[in-house]
DNA sequence: CTAAATGCAAATCATTTGCACAATA
DNA sequence: TATTGTGCAAATGATTTGCATTTAG
């Protein structure tokens, strides 16, 4: 399995685009990060290593990464679009704590299967889905209970 | 079961808010509409009956409706927030055609149950969820096939 | 009469775009 | 050298907010 750089380089070449230092830098930082980054967050981090970079370039590159299949856009409900690494990651959904915001990545094969079935039942060809579960994480449940 | 007006009136009174003609009018139009309205769309419709209304009032009222439990916010992925009637409606998720945009409301009790279970497995108390299924509706599948 | 609501316009916030200039293939 | 990319600033689009004025309770 090729490394992400090679994947992206291939993609860029195939689309007759160009590989630039800013794209390399953005990809670098993006891969080094764990969470689900906002374009703004990524921009801040990249700027420390590459001060001349502009926000627009980050926005544009994030879109490119998503197109290339390396990144995936997820919306958590705060105003901003977030991107997570898709490369080498298996599919997952999100379980989000409404109190503290922690995010757990979850999967349930049975749910996945049932989604396919629901779509089929309506004659749809399923191409993707978004599932966000909202609740209270163990810690926040404790806090809430004790404060009542 | 009380009618939506009474429900909203109660809510407004309970919160020590006031019932105004514009709120009545907005609720009227909102209830008369089927689909998943944008604040802008609702504003346009309301304006024909109540020309002096301002967009801000519609935004504010839509939030109120959501707080009261009469409306529910849903995000379809186009930039704008949409609201659907919650009153008297059973819970459902959305199956959206990526080609033509049609939206089918779907439910699958098994999926609902499994979501609860996934949350429990992680120690979360589930408070809600959002499930959007994306695909191609029967019509668009046909078109796509024939055009290839 | 007093707290809340309205309309308007200006302010935000995230994201996009136009453009002159710079850099890659 | 022909494109494509970049940075910047201005443009956008959805939503919010400040404020002076009206209005419901």
mmCIF file of C-alpha atoms (C1' of nucleotides) in Angstrom:
data_model
loop_
_atom_site.group_PDB
_atom_site.id
_atom_site.type_symbol
_atom_site.label_atom_id
_atom_site.label_comp_id
_atom_site.label_asym_id
_atom_site.label_seq_id
_atom_site.Cartn_x
_atom_site.Cartn_y
_atom_site.Cartn_z
ATOM 1 C CA UNK A 1 0.000 0.000 0.000
ATOM 2 C CA UNK A 2 1.402 3.349 -1.069
ATOM 3 C CA UNK A 3 2.008 6.064 1.433
ATOM 4 C CA UNK A 4 -0.299 9.075 1.481
ATOM 5 C CA UNK A 5 2.264 11.309 -0.207
ATOM 6 C CA UNK A 6 2.556 9.004 -3.172
ATOM 7 C CA UNK A 7 -1.201 8.703 -3.346
ATOM 8 C CA UNK A 8 -1.641 12.424 -3.383
ATOM 9 C CA UNK A 9 1.224 12.930 -5.829
ATOM 10 C CA UNK A 10 -0.368 10.429 -8.167
ATOM 11 C CA UNK A 11 -3.722 12.100 -7.877
ATOM 12 C CA UNK A 12 -2.226 15.499 -8.551
ATOM 13 C CA UNK A 13 -0.345 14.216 -11.572
ATOM 14 C CA UNK A 14 -3.331 12.358 -12.946
ATOM 15 C CA UNK A 15 -5.437 15.528 -12.744
ATOM 16 C CA UNK A 16 -2.680 17.511 -14.438
ATOM 17 C CA UNK A 17 -2.261 19.615 -11.358
ATOM 18 C CA UNK A 18 0.991 20.652 -9.772
ATOM 19 C CA UNK A 19 2.726 19.661 -6.599
ATOM 20 C CA UNK A 20 3.748 22.725 -4.653
ATOM 21 C CA UNK A 21 5.574 23.265 -1.374
ATOM 22 C CA UNK A 22 2.416 24.625 0.243
ATOM 23 C CA UNK A 23 0.458 21.531 -0.723
ATOM 24 C CA UNK A 24 3.201 19.355 0.661
ATOM 25 C CA UNK A 25 3.273 21.348 3.871
ATOM 26 C CA UNK A 26 -0.485 21.256 4.306
ATOM 27 C CA UNK A 27 -0.566 17.531 3.698
ATOM 28 C CA UNK A 28 2.242 17.119 6.206
ATOM 29 C CA UNK A 29 0.441 18.926 8.962
ATOM 30 C CA UNK A 30 -2.856 17.322 8.088
ATOM 31 C CA UNK A 31 -1.392 13.829 8.337
ATOM 32 C CA UNK A 32 0.389 14.639 11.572
ATOM 33 C CA UNK A 33 -2.834 15.703 13.241
ATOM 34 C CA UNK A 34 -5.214 13.332 14.857
ATOM 35 C CA UNK A 35 -8.561 14.980 15.181
ATOM 36 C CA UNK A 36 -11.094 16.512 12.907
ATOM 37 C CA UNK A 37 -9.591 19.761 11.788
ATOM 38 C CA UNK A 38 -11.209 22.930 10.676
ATOM 39 C CA UNK A 39 -9.660 24.744 7.740
ATOM 40 C CA UNK A 40 -8.903 27.581 10.132
ATOM 41 C CA UNK A 41 -7.189 25.249 12.623
ATOM 42 C CA UNK A 42 -5.104 23.703 9.920
ATOM 43 C CA UNK A 43 -4.234 27.139 8.611
ATOM 44 C CA UNK A 44 -2.978 28.216 12.036
ATOM 45 C CA UNK A 45 -0.741 25.165 12.361
ATOM 46 C CA UNK A 46 0.600 25.389 8.849
ATOM 47 C CA UNK A 47 1.357 29.058 9.277
ATOM 48 C CA UNK A 48 3.925 28.386 11.996
ATOM 49 C CA UNK A 49 6.008 26.418 9.508
ATOM 50 C CA UNK A 50 5.059 28.324 6.404
ATOM 51 C CA UNK A 51 4.226 31.880 7.443
ATOM 52 C CA UNK A 52 3.463 33.183 3.978
ATOM 53 C CA UNK A 53 0.612 30.762 3.375
ATOM 54 C CA UNK A 54 -2.870 32.120 2.799
ATOM 55 C CA UNK A 55 -6.183 30.804 4.103
ATOM 56 C CA UNK A 56 -7.530 30.385 0.599
ATOM 57 C CA UNK A 57 -4.768 27.950 -0.219
ATOM 58 C CA UNK A 58 -5.686 25.843 2.778
ATOM 59 C CA UNK A 59 -9.339 25.830 1.813
ATOM 60 C CA UNK A 60 -8.446 24.897 -1.741
ATOM 61 C CA UNK A 61 -6.032 22.188 -0.696
ATOM 62 C CA UNK A 62 -8.461 20.655 1.767
ATOM 63 C CA UNK A 63 -10.933 20.312 -1.071
ATOM 64 C CA UNK A 64 -8.250 18.696 -3.173
ATOM 65 C CA UNK A 65 -7.444 16.260 -0.406
ATOM 66 C CA UNK A 66 -11.093 15.343 -0.163
ATOM 67 C CA UNK A 67 -11.260 14.836 -3.923
ATOM 68 C CA UNK A 68 -8.182 12.669 -3.828
ATOM 69 C CA UNK A 69 -9.797 10.452 -1.250
ATOM 70 C CA UNK A 70 -7.209 11.170 1.418
ATOM 71 C CA UNK A 71 -9.511 13.340 3.474
ATOM 72 C CA UNK A 72 -13.172 13.285 4.276
ATOM 73 C CA UNK A 73 -15.404 16.184 5.193
ATOM 74 C CA UNK A 74 -17.510 15.824 8.314
ATOM 75 C CA UNK A 75 -19.908 18.340 9.826
ATOM 76 C CA UNK A 76 -20.263 18.296 13.570
ATOM 77 C CA UNK A 77 -22.866 20.988 13.835
ATOM 78 C CA UNK A 78 -20.653 23.813 15.001
ATOM 79 C CA UNK A 79 -20.591 26.145 12.033
ATOM 80 C CA UNK A 80 -17.394 24.894 10.431
ATOM 81 C CA UNK A 81 -16.564 22.036 8.109
ATOM 82 C CA UNK A 82 -14.079 19.588 9.519
ATOM 83 C CA UNK A 83 -11.794 17.187 7.712
ATOM 84 C CA UNK A 84 -10.535 13.849 8.904
ATOM 85 C CA UNK A 85 -7.963 11.504 7.440
ATOM 86 C CA UNK A 86 -9.519 8.836 5.317
ATOM 87 C CA UNK A 87 -6.366 7.081 4.189
ATOM 88 C CA UNK A 88 -5.838 3.731 5.839
ATOM 89 C CA UNK A 89 -8.803 4.397 8.068
ATOM 90 C CA UNK A 90 -11.804 2.205 8.054
ATOM 91 C CA UNK A 91 -15.217 3.753 7.800
ATOM 92 C CA UNK A 92 -16.759 4.967 11.021
ATOM 93 C CA UNK A 93 -19.513 7.169 12.375
ATOM 94 C CA UNK A 94 -19.406 9.648 15.218
ATOM 95 C CA UNK A 95 -20.665 9.570 18.767
ATOM 96 C CA UNK A 96 -20.504 13.085 20.146
ATOM 97 C CA UNK A 97 -20.907 14.299 23.724
ATOM 98 C CA UNK A 98 -23.243 17.280 23.810
ATOM 99 C CA UNK A 99 -21.758 18.534 27.046
ATOM 100 C CA UNK A 100 -17.987 18.398 26.550
ATOM 101 C CA UNK A 101 -17.728 17.797 22.840
ATOM 102 C CA UNK A 102 -15.623 14.627 22.910
ATOM 103 C CA UNK A 103 -15.961 12.535 19.878
ATOM 104 C CA UNK A 104 -15.794 8.772 19.692
ATOM 105 C CA UNK A 105 -15.509 7.009 16.391
ATOM 106 C CA UNK A 106 -17.839 4.068 16.210
ATOM 107 C CA UNK A 107 -18.874 1.378 13.764
ATOM 108 C CA UNK A 108 -21.631 -1.131 13.743
ATOM 109 C CA UNK A 109 -21.724 -3.495 10.814
ATOM 110 C CA UNK A 110 -25.343 -4.307 11.500
ATOM 111 C CA UNK A 111 -26.330 -0.657 11.168
ATOM 112 C CA UNK A 112 -24.386 -0.375 7.946
ATOM 113 C CA UNK A 113 -26.139 -3.388 6.542
ATOM 114 C CA UNK A 114 -29.553 -2.108 7.538
ATOM 115 C CA UNK A 115 -28.897 1.224 5.877
ATOM 116 C CA UNK A 116 -28.242 -0.545 2.602
ATOM 117 C CA UNK A 117 -31.472 -2.370 3.057
ATOM 118 C CA UNK A 118 -33.511 0.732 3.792
ATOM 119 C CA UNK A 119 -32.154 2.346 0.653
ATOM 120 C CA UNK A 120 -32.900 -0.725 -1.431
ATOM 121 C CA UNK A 121 -36.417 -0.841 -0.046
ATOM 122 C CA UNK A 122 -36.978 2.614 -1.552
ATOM 123 C CA UNK A 123 -35.310 1.779 -4.830
ATOM 124 C CA UNK A 124 -32.282 3.922 -4.064
ATOM 125 C CA UNK A 125 -28.695 3.016 -4.819
ATOM 126 C CA UNK A 126 -26.852 4.005 -1.672
ATOM 127 C CA UNK A 127 -23.683 5.986 -2.246
ATOM 128 C CA UNK A 128 -22.916 7.132 1.244
ATOM 129 C CA UNK A 129 -24.308 8.148 4.583
ATOM 130 C CA UNK A 130 -23.762 10.326 7.596
ATOM 131 C CA UNK A 131 -24.597 9.137 11.060
ATOM 132 C CA UNK A 132 -24.053 11.273 14.096
ATOM 133 C CA UNK A 133 -25.075 10.049 17.525
ATOM 134 C CA UNK A 134 -25.464 12.683 20.216
ATOM 135 C CA UNK A 135 -25.453 12.014 23.908
ATOM 136 C CA UNK A 136 -23.654 12.379 27.182
ATOM 137 C CA UNK A 137 -20.309 10.712 27.692
ATOM 138 C CA UNK A 138 -19.652 8.747 30.891
ATOM 139 C CA UNK A 139 -17.837 11.658 32.562
ATOM 140 C CA UNK A 140 -20.498 14.211 31.777
ATOM 141 C CA UNK A 141 -23.207 11.848 32.934
ATOM 142 C CA UNK A 142 -21.492 11.604 36.289
ATOM 143 C CA UNK A 143 -21.132 15.365 36.594
ATOM 144 C CA UNK A 144 -24.723 15.931 35.660
ATOM 145 C CA UNK A 145 -25.971 13.381 38.170
ATOM 146 C CA UNK A 146 -23.920 14.732 41.038
ATOM 147 C CA UNK A 147 -24.893 18.326 40.369
ATOM 148 C CA UNK A 148 -28.594 17.601 40.540
ATOM 149 C CA UNK B 1 -53.712 16.285 21.970
ATOM 150 C CA UNK B 2 -53.483 20.072 21.792
ATOM 151 C CA UNK B 3 -53.134 21.820 18.508
ATOM 152 C CA UNK B 4 -49.820 23.365 17.547
ATOM 153 C CA UNK B 5 -51.014 26.892 18.250
ATOM 154 C CA UNK B 6 -51.946 26.045 21.796
ATOM 155 C CA UNK B 7 -48.665 24.255 22.261
ATOM 156 C CA UNK B 8 -46.713 27.225 21.041
ATOM 157 C CA UNK B 9 -48.835 29.666 23.014
ATOM 158 C CA UNK B 10 -48.210 27.632 26.148
ATOM 159 C CA UNK B 11 -44.514 27.545 25.478
ATOM 160 C CA UNK B 12 -44.379 31.267 24.871
ATOM 161 C CA UNK B 13 -46.321 31.992 28.043
ATOM 162 C CA UNK B 14 -44.253 29.616 30.122
ATOM 163 C CA UNK B 15 -41.061 31.334 28.977
ATOM 164 C CA UNK B 16 -42.571 34.718 29.713
ATOM 165 C CA UNK B 17 -42.369 35.650 26.080
ATOM 166 C CA UNK B 18 -45.040 37.379 24.051
ATOM 167 C CA UNK B 19 -47.354 36.213 21.337
ATOM 168 C CA UNK B 20 -47.173 38.617 18.441
ATOM 169 C CA UNK B 21 -48.946 38.794 15.100
ATOM 170 C CA UNK B 22 -45.691 38.072 13.299
ATOM 171 C CA UNK B 23 -45.113 34.945 15.342
ATOM 172 C CA UNK B 24 -48.648 33.821 14.617
ATOM 173 C CA UNK B 25 -48.188 34.469 10.929
ATOM 174 C CA UNK B 26 -44.876 32.660 10.761
ATOM 175 C CA UNK B 27 -46.290 29.672 12.591
ATOM 176 C CA UNK B 28 -49.265 29.700 10.231
ATOM 177 C CA UNK B 29 -47.148 29.545 7.123
ATOM 178 C CA UNK B 30 -44.744 27.078 8.669
ATOM 179 C CA UNK B 31 -47.539 24.661 9.540
ATOM 180 C CA UNK B 32 -49.151 25.032 6.138
ATOM 181 C CA UNK B 33 -45.958 24.029 4.381
ATOM 182 C CA UNK B 34 -44.952 20.489 3.788
ATOM 183 C CA UNK B 35 -41.284 20.356 3.091
ATOM 184 C CA UNK B 36 -38.117 21.330 4.848
ATOM 185 C CA UNK B 37 -38.006 25.081 4.703
ATOM 186 C CA UNK B 38 -35.110 27.437 4.764
ATOM 187 C CA UNK B 39 -35.470 30.578 6.819
ATOM 188 C CA UNK B 40 -35.235 32.504 3.578
ATOM 189 C CA UNK B 41 -37.988 30.458 1.945
ATOM 190 C CA UNK B 42 -40.254 30.929 4.900
ATOM 191 C CA UNK B 43 -39.469 34.631 4.924
ATOM 192 C CA UNK B 44 -40.497 34.958 1.282
ATOM 193 C CA UNK B 45 -43.820 33.221 1.877
ATOM 194 C CA UNK B 46 -44.578 35.123 5.046
ATOM 195 C CA UNK B 47 -43.790 38.414 3.371
ATOM 196 C CA UNK B 48 -46.658 38.048 0.917
ATOM 197 C CA UNK B 49 -49.121 38.079 3.814
ATOM 198 C CA UNK B 50 -47.152 40.302 6.146
ATOM 199 C CA UNK B 51 -45.018 42.619 4.008
ATOM 200 C CA UNK B 52 -43.461 44.520 6.868
ATOM 201 C CA UNK B 53 -41.814 41.456 8.383
ATOM 202 C CA UNK B 54 -38.031 41.322 8.625
ATOM 203 C CA UNK B 55 -35.727 38.386 8.019
ATOM 204 C CA UNK B 56 -34.353 38.600 11.512
ATOM 205 C CA UNK B 57 -37.786 37.981 12.956
ATOM 206 C CA UNK B 58 -38.131 34.840 10.900
ATOM 207 C CA UNK B 59 -34.724 33.591 12.010
ATOM 208 C CA UNK B 60 -35.560 34.332 15.619
ATOM 209 C CA UNK B 61 -38.971 32.726 15.420
ATOM 210 C CA UNK B 62 -37.655 29.604 13.759
ATOM 211 C CA UNK B 63 -35.269 29.185 16.669
ATOM 212 C CA UNK B 64 -38.149 29.633 19.057
ATOM 213 C CA UNK B 65 -40.178 27.023 17.240
ATOM 214 C CA UNK B 66 -37.282 24.634 17.515
ATOM 215 C CA UNK B 67 -36.965 25.365 21.240
ATOM 216 C CA UNK B 68 -40.656 24.800 21.723
ATOM 217 C CA UNK B 69 -40.380 21.402 20.153
ATOM 218 C CA UNK B 70 -42.687 22.220 17.257
ATOM 219 C CA UNK B 71 -39.907 22.410 14.710
ATOM 220 C CA UNK B 72 -36.717 20.543 14.151
ATOM 221 C CA UNK B 73 -33.587 21.727 12.421
ATOM 222 C CA UNK B 74 -32.145 19.510 9.738
ATOM 223 C CA UNK B 75 -29.079 20.093 7.607
ATOM 224 C CA UNK B 76 -29.161 18.684 4.121
ATOM 225 C CA UNK B 77 -25.713 19.753 3.138
ATOM 226 C CA UNK B 78 -26.614 22.680 0.949
ATOM 227 C CA UNK B 79 -25.422 25.673 2.911
ATOM 228 C CA UNK B 80 -28.679 26.521 4.664
ATOM 229 C CA UNK B 81 -30.384 25.228 7.766
ATOM 230 C CA UNK B 82 -33.797 23.763 7.137
ATOM 231 C CA UNK B 83 -36.682 23.281 9.530
ATOM 232 C CA UNK B 84 -39.324 20.623 9.491
ATOM 233 C CA UNK B 85 -42.488 20.205 11.529
ATOM 234 C CA UNK B 86 -41.962 17.985 14.506
ATOM 235 C CA UNK B 87 -45.436 18.200 15.979
ATOM 236 C CA UNK B 88 -47.487 15.080 15.520
ATOM 237 C CA UNK B 89 -44.799 13.640 13.320
ATOM 238 C CA UNK B 90 -43.056 10.490 14.186
ATOM 239 C CA UNK B 91 -39.298 10.419 14.138
ATOM 240 C CA UNK B 92 -37.674 9.748 10.811
ATOM 241 C CA UNK B 93 -34.374 9.978 9.017
ATOM 242 C CA UNK B 94 -33.631 11.187 5.510
ATOM 243 C CA UNK B 95 -32.817 9.428 2.293
ATOM 244 C CA UNK B 96 -31.590 12.029 -0.184
ATOM 245 C CA UNK B 97 -30.996 11.717 -3.916
ATOM 246 C CA UNK B 98 -27.647 13.201 -4.816
ATOM 247 C CA UNK B 99 -28.719 13.834 -8.392
ATOM 248 C CA UNK B 100 -32.134 15.474 -8.150
ATOM 249 C CA UNK B 101 -32.343 16.298 -4.469
ATOM 250 C CA UNK B 102 -35.574 14.483 -3.647
ATOM 251 C CA UNK B 103 -35.909 13.559 -0.072
ATOM 252 C CA UNK B 104 -37.629 10.528 1.335
ATOM 253 C CA UNK B 105 -38.380 10.232 5.006
ATOM 254 C CA UNK B 106 -37.495 6.827 6.316
ATOM 255 C CA UNK B 107 -37.501 4.911 9.562
ATOM 256 C CA UNK B 108 -36.054 1.635 10.590
ATOM 257 C CA UNK B 109 -36.748 0.534 14.124
ATOM 258 C CA UNK B 110 -33.858 -1.896 14.018
ATOM 259 C CA UNK B 111 -31.418 0.871 13.215
ATOM 260 C CA UNK B 112 -32.826 2.982 16.018
ATOM 261 C CA UNK B 113 -32.396 0.151 18.458
ATOM 262 C CA UNK B 114 -28.843 -0.534 17.360
ATOM 263 C CA UNK B 115 -27.921 3.101 17.778
ATOM 264 C CA UNK B 116 -29.016 2.960 21.388
ATOM 265 C CA UNK B 117 -26.896 -0.101 21.804
ATOM 266 C CA UNK B 118 -23.812 1.425 20.248
ATOM 267 C CA UNK B 119 -24.134 4.395 22.589
ATOM 268 C CA UNK B 120 -24.601 2.183 25.600
ATOM 269 C CA UNK B 121 -21.571 0.148 24.617
ATOM 270 C CA UNK B 122 -19.508 3.317 24.933
ATOM 271 C CA UNK B 123 -21.117 4.407 28.158
ATOM 272 C CA UNK B 124 -23.015 7.226 26.512
ATOM 273 C CA UNK B 125 -26.586 8.207 27.239
ATOM 274 C CA UNK B 126 -28.048 8.796 23.813
ATOM 275 C CA UNK B 127 -30.049 11.985 23.450
ATOM 276 C CA UNK B 128 -30.488 12.145 19.721
ATOM 277 C CA UNK B 129 -29.050 11.325 16.362
ATOM 278 C CA UNK B 130 -28.857 12.410 12.774
ATOM 279 C CA UNK B 131 -28.852 9.911 9.971
ATOM 280 C CA UNK B 132 -28.672 10.958 6.362
ATOM 281 C CA UNK B 133 -28.525 8.366 3.620
ATOM 282 C CA UNK B 134 -27.284 9.555 0.246
ATOM 283 C CA UNK B 135 -27.857 7.787 -3.010
ATOM 284 C CA UNK B 136 -29.600 7.798 -6.338
ATOM 285 C CA UNK B 137 -33.366 7.619 -6.496
ATOM 286 C CA UNK B 138 -35.023 5.187 -8.923
ATOM 287 C CA UNK B 139 -35.598 7.876 -11.597
ATOM 288 C CA UNK B 140 -32.049 9.162 -11.498
ATOM 289 C CA UNK B 141 -30.669 5.656 -11.618
ATOM 290 C CA UNK B 142 -32.580 5.088 -14.842
ATOM 291 C CA UNK B 143 -31.371 8.313 -16.388
ATOM 292 C CA UNK B 144 -27.822 7.602 -15.420
ATOM 293 C CA UNK B 145 -27.950 4.115 -16.883
ATOM 294 C CA UNK B 146 -29.490 5.188 -20.155
ATOM 295 C CA UNK B 147 -27.077 8.062 -20.648
ATOM 296 C CA UNK B 148 -24.023 5.873 -20.319
ATOM 297 C "C1'" DC C 1 -45.651 50.732 32.471
ATOM 298 C "C1'" DT C 2 -42.008 47.453 31.578
ATOM 299 C "C1'" DA C 3 -39.938 43.677 29.567
ATOM 300 C "C1'" DA C 4 -39.832 41.674 25.283
ATOM 301 C "C1'" DA C 5 -40.212 41.958 20.127
ATOM 302 C "C1'" DT C 6 -39.539 44.064 15.696
ATOM 303 C "C1'" DG C 7 -37.272 45.964 11.574
ATOM 304 C "C1'" DC C 8 -33.347 47.640 9.822
ATOM 305 C "C1'" DA C 9 -28.780 47.907 8.843
ATOM 306 C "C1'" DA C 10 -24.349 46.850 10.174
ATOM 307 C "C1'" DA C 11 -21.588 43.034 11.911
ATOM 308 C "C1'" DT C 12 -20.026 38.149 11.920
ATOM 309 C "C1'" DC C 13 -18.264 33.804 10.306
ATOM 310 C "C1'" DA C 14 -17.061 30.440 7.218
ATOM 311 C "C1'" DT C 15 -16.018 30.022 2.670
ATOM 312 C "C1'" DT C 16 -15.308 31.579 -2.226
ATOM 313 C "C1'" DT C 17 -13.576 34.212 -5.892
ATOM 314 C "C1'" DG C 18 -11.159 37.701 -8.942
ATOM 315 C "C1'" DC C 19 -6.828 39.013 -10.057
ATOM 316 C "C1'" DA C 20 -1.932 40.204 -10.615
ATOM 317 C "C1'" DC C 21 2.086 37.791 -9.720
ATOM 318 C "C1'" DA C 22 4.886 33.617 -8.979
ATOM 319 C "C1'" DA C 23 6.212 28.920 -9.668
ATOM 320 C "C1'" DT C 24 5.727 24.033 -11.626
ATOM 321 C "C1'" DA C 25 5.751 20.643 -15.317
ATOM 322 C "C1'" DT D 1 6.595 28.981 -21.562
ATOM 323 C "C1'" DA D 2 1.985 27.627 -20.862
ATOM 324 C "C1'" DT D 3 -0.690 26.483 -17.091
ATOM 325 C "C1'" DT D 4 -1.733 26.101 -12.739
ATOM 326 C "C1'" DG D 5 -1.116 27.808 -7.991
ATOM 327 C "C1'" DT D 6 -0.675 31.445 -4.553
ATOM 328 C "C1'" DG D 7 -1.686 35.348 -1.545
ATOM 329 C "C1'" DC D 8 -4.467 39.002 -0.812
ATOM 330 C "C1'" DA D 9 -8.401 41.432 -0.455
ATOM 331 C "C1'" DA D 10 -12.912 41.982 -1.780
ATOM 332 C "C1'" DA D 11 -17.268 39.334 -2.493
ATOM 333 C "C1'" DT D 12 -20.611 36.022 -0.872
ATOM 334 C "C1'" DG D 13 -24.281 33.864 1.663
ATOM 335 C "C1'" DA D 14 -26.263 32.512 5.775
ATOM 336 C "C1'" DT D 15 -27.103 33.960 10.153
ATOM 337 C "C1'" DT D 16 -26.575 37.233 14.155
ATOM 338 C "C1'" DT D 17 -26.639 41.394 16.633
ATOM 339 C "C1'" DG D 18 -27.054 46.360 18.187
ATOM 340 C "C1'" DC D 19 -30.239 49.679 18.608
ATOM 341 C "C1'" DA D 20 -34.050 52.871 18.481
ATOM 342 C "C1'" DT D 21 -38.847 52.163 18.297
ATOM 343 C "C1'" DT D 22 -43.104 49.580 18.945
ATOM 344 C "C1'" DT D 23 -46.074 46.520 21.445
ATOM 345 C "C1'" DA D 24 -47.967 42.725 24.366
ATOM 346 C "C1'" DG D 25 -49.075 41.490 28.968
#
